Amino acid sequence: MLPQALLARLSLAKHVVALTGAGISAESGVPTFRDAQSGLWARYKAEELATPEAFLQNPRLVWNWYAWRRSLTQKAAPNAGHLALVRLQELVPNLTLITQNVDGLHTRAGSRDVLELHGNIETTLCFDEGTRVPAGEYTDDGREPPRCPRCGGLLRPGVVWFGESLPQATLERAERAAATCDALLSIGTSSLVHPAASLPVSAKANRRGALLIEVNPSPTPLTPLVDAALTGRAGDLLPQLVQQLEAIRG
Ligand code: OAD
């Protein structure tokens, strides 16, 4: 677990950032992004499907891939890792929770004001207009993908695809949090995809010299930079970290 000196620093942190990736949802049964895909989708790589080009080339395939992933996330329940971050939000003066995940599990666990850098799989957009189309507003007439009720264009999942820009306001809030926090926990992410992967680096370099902690069973490109690499599963390590904080706070 966290060495006493680092635990003391974390317990004094006024503003903590938690950055999460697919690894925190792995124990909820949601495959990570870089896990091999299973079943029908085994022959595709996620990176090949999560692009605007793939969607335009085969809208039905990409739409159905997200329908499959939605069926997994809707069946999934938040795990002890998600719940530990809900408790952490109560323990620290200010917690900014930033996630790359689109599964909505942090919000379902009870976390508030989650910054969803890559969107949310439960939302739907018009591909041509880029605007949200609430579930009740389009008829599921069996066409895959369904069509926009306003312009007749193809509907798409409200997630960020490779090569697309992130929601600007959300990204700015995330970057501001990293630039001003006292501690950043990088949890369950391979730290490969930018701009999310640059947030821990910016925290480490910020004026407060933020404490940088990684929670992951495996090393990542960020590991050499962190103050503490907690090796293991988020569902085991985050509850232990929260218990340590509760003990020190008495
Ligand atoms: P990845 O699949 O790239 O990485 C998952 C990370 O979680 C790996 O480092 C695993 O070692 C780790 N992991 C696995 N099980 C874990 C557990 N129980 N507890 C803690 N860590 C565990 O997923 P991301 O890093 O989230 O973006 O991928 C980032 C982005 O890449 C995704 O959001 C997606 C993709 O491009 C877009 O779709 C735009």
JSON list of C-alpha atoms in Angstrom, two decimals, residues 25-184:
[
{"chain": "A", "resi": 25, "resn": "SER", "atom": "CA", "xyz": [-14.42, -1.12, -15.21]},
{"chain": "A", "resi": 26, "resn": "ALA", "atom": "CA", "xyz": [-12.68, -4.43, -15.97]},
{"chain": "A", "resi": 27, "resn": "GLU", "atom": "CA", "xyz": [-13.89, -5.94, -12.67]},
{"chain": "A", "resi": 28, "resn": "SER", "atom": "CA", "xyz": [-17.43, -4.96, -13.62]},
{"chain": "A", "resi": 29, "resn": "GLY", "atom": "CA", "xyz": [-17.13, -7.24, -16.64]},
{"chain": "A", "resi": 30, "resn": "VAL", "atom": "CA", "xyz": [-16.62, -4.47, -19.21]},
{"chain": "A", "resi": 31, "resn": "PRO", "atom": "CA", "xyz": [-13.70, -5.45, -21.46]},
{"chain": "A", "resi": 32, "resn": "THR", "atom": "CA", "xyz": [-10.84, -2.97, -21.53]},
{"chain": "A", "resi": 33, "resn": "PHE", "atom": "CA", "xyz": [-10.15, -1.17, -24.77]},
{"chain": "A", "resi": 34, "resn": "ARG", "atom": "CA", "xyz": [-7.07, -3.18, -25.55]},
{"chain": "A", "resi": 35, "resn": "ASP", "atom": "CA", "xyz": [-8.40, -6.54, -24.38]},
{"chain": "A", "resi": 36, "resn": "ALA", "atom": "CA", "xyz": [-8.94, -8.87, -27.27]},
{"chain": "A", "resi": 37, "resn": "GLN", "atom": "CA", "xyz": [-12.55, -8.63, -28.35]},
{"chain": "A", "resi": 38, "resn": "SER", "atom": "CA", "xyz": [-14.74, -11.66, -27.83]},
{"chain": "A", "resi": 39, "resn": "GLY", "atom": "CA", "xyz": [-17.42, -13.60, -29.67]},
{"chain": "A", "resi": 40, "resn": "LEU", "atom": "CA", "xyz": [-18.73, -12.06, -32.88]},
{"chain": "A", "resi": 41, "resn": "TRP", "atom": "CA", "xyz": [-16.35, -9.17, -32.55]},
{"chain": "A", "resi": 42, "resn": "ALA", "atom": "CA", "xyz": [-13.20, -11.23, -31.97]},
{"chain": "A", "resi": 43, "resn": "ARG", "atom": "CA", "xyz": [-11.96, -10.63, -35.52]},
{"chain": "A", "resi": 44, "resn": "TYR", "atom": "CA", "xyz": [-12.10, -6.84, -35.15]},
{"chain": "A", "resi": 45, "resn": "LYS", "atom": "CA", "xyz": [-9.78, -4.57, -33.21]},
{"chain": "A", "resi": 46, "resn": "ALA", "atom": "CA", "xyz": [-11.47, -1.77, -31.27]},
{"chain": "A", "resi": 47, "resn": "GLU", "atom": "CA", "xyz": [-9.18, 0.74, -32.90]},
{"chain": "A", "resi": 48, "resn": "GLU", "atom": "CA", "xyz": [-10.48, -0.35, -36.33]},
{"chain": "A", "resi": 49, "resn": "LEU", "atom": "CA", "xyz": [-14.12, 0.22, -35.41]},
{"chain": "A", "resi": 50, "resn": "ALA", "atom": "CA", "xyz": [-13.94, 3.37, -33.28]},
{"chain": "A", "resi": 51, "resn": "THR", "atom": "CA", "xyz": [-13.28, 5.78, -36.17]},
{"chain": "A", "resi": 52, "resn": "PRO", "atom": "CA", "xyz": [-15.46, 8.05, -38.36]},
{"chain": "A", "resi": 53, "resn": "GLU", "atom": "CA", "xyz": [-14.01, 6.33, -41.43]},
{"chain": "A", "resi": 54, "resn": "ALA", "atom": "CA", "xyz": [-15.07, 2.87, -40.19]},
{"chain": "A", "resi": 55, "resn": "PHE", "atom": "CA", "xyz": [-18.54, 4.25, -39.47]},
{"chain": "A", "resi": 56, "resn": "LEU", "atom": "CA", "xyz": [-18.93, 5.77, -42.93]},
{"chain": "A", "resi": 57, "resn": "GLN", "atom": "CA", "xyz": [-17.57, 2.65, -44.57]},
{"chain": "A", "resi": 58, "resn": "ASN", "atom": "CA", "xyz": [-19.93, 0.35, -42.66]},
{"chain": "A", "resi": 59, "resn": "PRO", "atom": "CA", "xyz": [-22.43, 2.27, -40.48]},
{"chain": "A", "resi": 60, "resn": "ARG", "atom": "CA", "xyz": [-24.41, -0.84, -39.56]},
{"chain": "A", "resi": 61, "resn": "LEU", "atom": "CA", "xyz": [-21.30, -2.71, -38.33]},
{"chain": "A", "resi": 62, "resn": "VAL", "atom": "CA", "xyz": [-20.10, 0.15, -36.12]},
{"chain": "A", "resi": 63, "resn": "TRP", "atom": "CA", "xyz": [-23.61, 0.93, -34.86]},
{"chain": "A", "resi": 64, "resn": "ASN", "atom": "CA", "xyz": [-24.10, -2.74, -33.91]},
{"chain": "A", "resi": 65, "resn": "TRP", "atom": "CA", "xyz": [-20.69, -2.91, -32.23]},
{"chain": "A", "resi": 66, "resn": "TYR", "atom": "CA", "xyz": [-21.73, -0.07, -29.96]},
{"chain": "A", "resi": 67, "resn": "ALA", "atom": "CA", "xyz": [-25.12, -1.73, -29.39]},
{"chain": "A", "resi": 68, "resn": "TRP", "atom": "CA", "xyz": [-23.19, -4.81, -28.24]},
{"chain": "A", "resi": 69, "resn": "ARG", "atom": "CA", "xyz": [-20.94, -2.73, -25.97]},
{"chain": "A", "resi": 70, "resn": "ARG", "atom": "CA", "xyz": [-24.02, -0.93, -24.58]},
{"chain": "A", "resi": 71, "resn": "SER", "atom": "CA", "xyz": [-25.55, -4.31, -23.78]},
{"chain": "A", "resi": 72, "resn": "LEU", "atom": "CA", "xyz": [-22.41, -5.10, -21.73]},
{"chain": "A", "resi": 73, "resn": "THR", "atom": "CA", "xyz": [-22.28, -1.76, -19.92]},
{"chain": "A", "resi": 74, "resn": "GLN", "atom": "CA", "xyz": [-26.01, -1.76, -19.15]},
{"chain": "A", "resi": 75, "resn": "LYS", "atom": "CA", "xyz": [-25.63, -5.23, -17.55]},
{"chain": "A", "resi": 76, "resn": "ALA", "atom": "CA", "xyz": [-22.51, -4.14, -15.64]},
{"chain": "A", "resi": 77, "resn": "ALA", "atom": "CA", "xyz": [-22.59, -2.83, -12.08]},
{"chain": "A", "resi": 78, "resn": "PRO", "atom": "CA", "xyz": [-20.13, -0.40, -10.52]},
{"chain": "A", "resi": 79, "resn": "ASN", "atom": "CA", "xyz": [-17.43, -2.28, -8.59]},
{"chain": "A", "resi": 80, "resn": "ALA", "atom": "CA", "xyz": [-15.50, -1.60, -5.36]},
{"chain": "A", "resi": 81, "resn": "GLY", "atom": "CA", "xyz": [-13.09, 0.63, -7.29]},
{"chain": "A", "resi": 82, "resn": "HIS", "atom": "CA", "xyz": [-15.88, 2.95, -8.48]},
{"chain": "A", "resi": 83, "resn": "LEU", "atom": "CA", "xyz": [-17.41, 2.98, -5.00]},
{"chain": "A", "resi": 84, "resn": "ALA", "atom": "CA", "xyz": [-14.07, 3.81, -3.37]},
{"chain": "A", "resi": 85, "resn": "LEU", "atom": "CA", "xyz": [-13.87, 6.94, -5.56]},
{"chain": "A", "resi": 86, "resn": "VAL", "atom": "CA", "xyz": [-17.38, 7.94, -4.40]},
{"chain": "A", "resi": 87, "resn": "ARG", "atom": "CA", "xyz": [-16.09, 7.68, -0.79]},
{"chain": "A", "resi": 88, "resn": "LEU", "atom": "CA", "xyz": [-12.92, 9.59, -1.75]},
{"chain": "A", "resi": 89, "resn": "GLN", "atom": "CA", "xyz": [-15.09, 12.45, -3.05]},
{"chain": "A", "resi": 90, "resn": "GLU", "atom": "CA", "xyz": [-16.55, 12.70, 0.49]},
{"chain": "A", "resi": 91, "resn": "LEU", "atom": "CA", "xyz": [-13.12, 12.49, 2.15]},
{"chain": "A", "resi": 92, "resn": "VAL", "atom": "CA", "xyz": [-11.14, 15.13, 0.27]},
{"chain": "A", "resi": 93, "resn": "PRO", "atom": "CA", "xyz": [-12.04, 18.83, 0.08]},
{"chain": "A", "resi": 94, "resn": "ASN", "atom": "CA", "xyz": [-12.14, 18.78, -3.73]},
{"chain": "A", "resi": 95, "resn": "LEU", "atom": "CA", "xyz": [-12.03, 15.73, -6.02]},
{"chain": "A", "resi": 96, "resn": "THR", "atom": "CA", "xyz": [-12.10, 16.11, -9.81]},
{"chain": "A", "resi": 97, "resn": "LEU", "atom": "CA", "xyz": [-12.99, 12.78, -11.40]},
{"chain": "A", "resi": 98, "resn": "ILE", "atom": "CA", "xyz": [-11.91, 12.56, -15.04]},
{"chain": "A", "resi": 99, "resn": "THR", "atom": "CA", "xyz": [-12.68, 9.41, -17.01]},
{"chain": "A", "resi": 100, "resn": "GLN", "atom": "CA", "xyz": [-11.83, 8.11, -20.46]},
{"chain": "A", "resi": 101, "resn": "ASN", "atom": "CA", "xyz": [-14.57, 5.52, -20.08]},
{"chain": "A", "resi": 102, "resn": "VAL", "atom": "CA", "xyz": [-17.88, 5.87, -21.87]},
{"chain": "A", "resi": 103, "resn": "ASP", "atom": "CA", "xyz": [-19.73, 3.31, -19.71]},
{"chain": "A", "resi": 104, "resn": "GLY", "atom": "CA", "xyz": [-21.27, 5.76, -17.21]},
{"chain": "A", "resi": 105, "resn": "LEU", "atom": "CA", "xyz": [-20.34, 3.50, -14.27]},
{"chain": "A", "resi": 106, "resn": "HIS", "atom": "CA", "xyz": [-18.83, 6.31, -12.16]},
{"chain": "A", "resi": 107, "resn": "THR", "atom": "CA", "xyz": [-22.08, 8.25, -12.28]},
{"chain": "A", "resi": 108, "resn": "ARG", "atom": "CA", "xyz": [-24.11, 5.13, -11.57]},
{"chain": "A", "resi": 109, "resn": "ALA", "atom": "CA", "xyz": [-21.82, 4.45, -8.57]},
{"chain": "A", "resi": 110, "resn": "GLY", "atom": "CA", "xyz": [-22.72, 7.88, -7.17]},
{"chain": "A", "resi": 111, "resn": "SER", "atom": "CA", "xyz": [-19.78, 10.04, -8.24]},
{"chain": "A", "resi": 112, "resn": "ARG", "atom": "CA", "xyz": [-20.82, 13.63, -8.98]},
{"chain": "A", "resi": 113, "resn": "ASP", "atom": "CA", "xyz": [-19.75, 15.95, -11.79]},
{"chain": "A", "resi": 114, "resn": "VAL", "atom": "CA", "xyz": [-17.75, 13.30, -13.70]},
{"chain": "A", "resi": 115, "resn": "LEU", "atom": "CA", "xyz": [-15.71, 14.70, -16.60]},
{"chain": "A", "resi": 116, "resn": "GLU", "atom": "CA", "xyz": [-16.32, 12.23, -19.45]},
{"chain": "A", "resi": 117, "resn": "LEU", "atom": "CA", "xyz": [-13.45, 13.03, -21.82]},
{"chain": "A", "resi": 118, "resn": "HIS", "atom": "CA", "xyz": [-14.55, 10.51, -24.44]},
{"chain": "A", "resi": 119, "resn": "GLY", "atom": "CA", "xyz": [-18.32, 10.93, -24.20]},
{"chain": "A", "resi": 120, "resn": "ASN", "atom": "CA", "xyz": [-20.93, 8.44, -23.06]},
{"chain": "A", "resi": 121, "resn": "ILE", "atom": "CA", "xyz": [-22.15, 5.31, -24.85]},
{"chain": "A", "resi": 122, "resn": "GLU", "atom": "CA", "xyz": [-25.73, 6.00, -23.73]},
{"chain": "A", "resi": 123, "resn": "THR", "atom": "CA", "xyz": [-25.92, 9.19, -25.81]},
{"chain": "A", "resi": 124, "resn": "THR", "atom": "CA", "xyz": [-26.72, 9.37, -29.53]},
{"chain": "A", "resi": 125, "resn": "LEU", "atom": "CA", "xyz": [-25.76, 12.08, -32.04]},
{"chain": "A", "resi": 126, "resn": "CYS", "atom": "CA", "xyz": [-26.70, 12.93, -35.59]},
{"chain": "A", "resi": 127, "resn": "PHE", "atom": "CA", "xyz": [-23.56, 12.18, -37.61]},
{"chain": "A", "resi": 128, "resn": "ASP", "atom": "CA", "xyz": [-24.17, 15.10, -39.97]},
{"chain": "A", "resi": 129, "resn": "GLU", "atom": "CA", "xyz": [-25.30, 17.75, -37.45]},
{"chain": "A", "resi": 130, "resn": "GLY", "atom": "CA", "xyz": [-23.15, 16.59, -34.52]},
{"chain": "A", "resi": 131, "resn": "THR", "atom": "CA", "xyz": [-26.01, 17.37, -32.15]},
{"chain": "A", "resi": 132, "resn": "ARG", "atom": "CA", "xyz": [-27.57, 15.10, -29.53]},
{"chain": "A", "resi": 133, "resn": "VAL", "atom": "CA", "xyz": [-30.71, 13.15, -30.40]},
{"chain": "A", "resi": 134, "resn": "PRO", "atom": "CA", "xyz": [-32.48, 12.03, -27.20]},
{"chain": "A", "resi": 135, "resn": "ALA", "atom": "CA", "xyz": [-33.51, 8.38, -27.21]},
{"chain": "A", "resi": 136, "resn": "GLY", "atom": "CA", "xyz": [-37.24, 9.17, -27.40]},
{"chain": "A", "resi": 137, "resn": "GLU", "atom": "CA", "xyz": [-36.83, 11.42, -30.45]},
{"chain": "A", "resi": 138, "resn": "TYR", "atom": "CA", "xyz": [-35.94, 8.88, -33.08]},
{"chain": "A", "resi": 139, "resn": "THR", "atom": "CA", "xyz": [-38.00, 5.98, -34.27]},
{"chain": "A", "resi": 140, "resn": "ASP", "atom": "CA", "xyz": [-36.28, 2.68, -34.12]},
{"chain": "A", "resi": 141, "resn": "ASP", "atom": "CA", "xyz": [-37.77, 1.56, -37.43]},
{"chain": "A", "resi": 142, "resn": "GLY", "atom": "CA", "xyz": [-35.39, -1.35, -37.67]},
{"chain": "A", "resi": 143, "resn": "ARG", "atom": "CA", "xyz": [-32.88, 0.57, -39.78]},
{"chain": "A", "resi": 144, "resn": "GLU", "atom": "CA", "xyz": [-29.33, 0.22, -38.43]},
{"chain": "A", "resi": 145, "resn": "PRO", "atom": "CA", "xyz": [-28.23, 2.86, -37.68]},
{"chain": "A", "resi": 146, "resn": "PRO", "atom": "CA", "xyz": [-31.51, 4.75, -37.13]},
{"chain": "A", "resi": 147, "resn": "ARG", "atom": "CA", "xyz": [-31.95, 8.10, -38.89]},
{"chain": "A", "resi": 148, "resn": "CYS", "atom": "CA", "xyz": [-31.97, 11.63, -37.48]},
{"chain": "A", "resi": 149, "resn": "PRO", "atom": "CA", "xyz": [-35.57, 12.90, -37.04]},
{"chain": "A", "resi": 150, "resn": "ARG", "atom": "CA", "xyz": [-34.47, 16.39, -38.14]},
{"chain": "A", "resi": 151, "resn": "CYS", "atom": "CA", "xyz": [-32.31, 15.87, -41.19]},
{"chain": "A", "resi": 152, "resn": "GLY", "atom": "CA", "xyz": [-32.58, 12.16, -41.95]},
{"chain": "A", "resi": 153, "resn": "GLY", "atom": "CA", "xyz": [-28.83, 11.70, -41.46]},
{"chain": "A", "resi": 154, "resn": "LEU", "atom": "CA", "xyz": [-27.28, 8.63, -39.83]},
{"chain": "A", "resi": 155, "resn": "LEU", "atom": "CA", "xyz": [-27.29, 8.47, -36.03]},
{"chain": "A", "resi": 156, "resn": "ARG", "atom": "CA", "xyz": [-24.03, 7.59, -34.23]},
{"chain": "A", "resi": 157, "resn": "PRO", "atom": "CA", "xyz": [-22.97, 6.89, -30.64]},
{"chain": "A", "resi": 158, "resn": "GLY", "atom": "CA", "xyz": [-22.09, 10.00, -28.60]},
{"chain": "A", "resi": 159, "resn": "VAL", "atom": "CA", "xyz": [-18.50, 8.88, -28.01]},
{"chain": "A", "resi": 160, "resn": "VAL", "atom": "CA", "xyz": [-15.19, 10.32, -29.21]},
{"chain": "A", "resi": 161, "resn": "TRP", "atom": "CA", "xyz": [-13.64, 8.29, -32.02]},
{"chain": "A", "resi": 162, "resn": "PHE", "atom": "CA", "xyz": [-9.98, 8.12, -32.94]},
{"chain": "A", "resi": 163, "resn": "GLY", "atom": "CA", "xyz": [-8.96, 11.24, -34.77]},
{"chain": "A", "resi": 164, "resn": "GLU", "atom": "CA", "xyz": [-11.87, 13.26, -33.37]},
{"chain": "A", "resi": 165, "resn": "SER", "atom": "CA", "xyz": [-11.53, 16.17, -30.99]},
{"chain": "A", "resi": 166, "resn": "LEU", "atom": "CA", "xyz": [-12.64, 15.84, -27.40]},
{"chain": "A", "resi": 167, "resn": "PRO", "atom": "CA", "xyz": [-15.50, 17.94, -25.97]},
{"chain": "A", "resi": 168, "resn": "GLN", "atom": "CA", "xyz": [-13.66, 21.25, -25.58]},
{"chain": "A", "resi": 169, "resn": "ALA", "atom": "CA", "xyz": [-15.21, 22.51, -22.33]},
{"chain": "A", "resi": 170, "resn": "THR", "atom": "CA", "xyz": [-14.71, 19.13, -20.62]},
{"chain": "A", "resi": 171, "resn": "LEU", "atom": "CA", "xyz": [-11.10, 18.94, -21.76]},
{"chain": "A", "resi": 172, "resn": "GLU", "atom": "CA", "xyz": [-10.40, 22.49, -20.56]},
{"chain": "A", "resi": 173, "resn": "ARG", "atom": "CA", "xyz": [-11.82, 21.67, -17.11]},
{"chain": "A", "resi": 174, "resn": "ALA", "atom": "CA", "xyz": [-9.68, 18.52, -16.99]},
{"chain": "A", "resi": 175, "resn": "GLU", "atom": "CA", "xyz": [-6.53, 20.38, -18.00]},
{"chain": "A", "resi": 176, "resn": "ARG", "atom": "CA", "xyz": [-7.20, 23.12, -15.43]},
{"chain": "A", "resi": 177, "resn": "ALA", "atom": "CA", "xyz": [-7.68, 20.51, -12.71]},
{"chain": "A", "resi": 178, "resn": "ALA", "atom": "CA", "xyz": [-4.41, 18.76, -13.60]},
{"chain": "A", "resi": 179, "resn": "ALA", "atom": "CA", "xyz": [-2.58, 22.08, -13.65]},
{"chain": "A", "resi": 180, "resn": "THR", "atom": "CA", "xyz": [-3.76, 23.08, -10.16]},
{"chain": "A", "resi": 181, "resn": "CYS", "atom": "CA", "xyz": [-4.17, 19.83, -8.17]},
{"chain": "A", "resi": 182, "resn": "ASP", "atom": "CA", "xyz": [-2.07, 18.64, -5.21]},
{"chain": "A", "resi": 183, "resn": "ALA", "atom": "CA", "xyz": [-2.34, 14.96, -6.15]},
{"chain": "A", "resi": 184, "resn": "LEU", "atom": "CA", "xyz": [-3.38, 12.90, -9.18]}
]
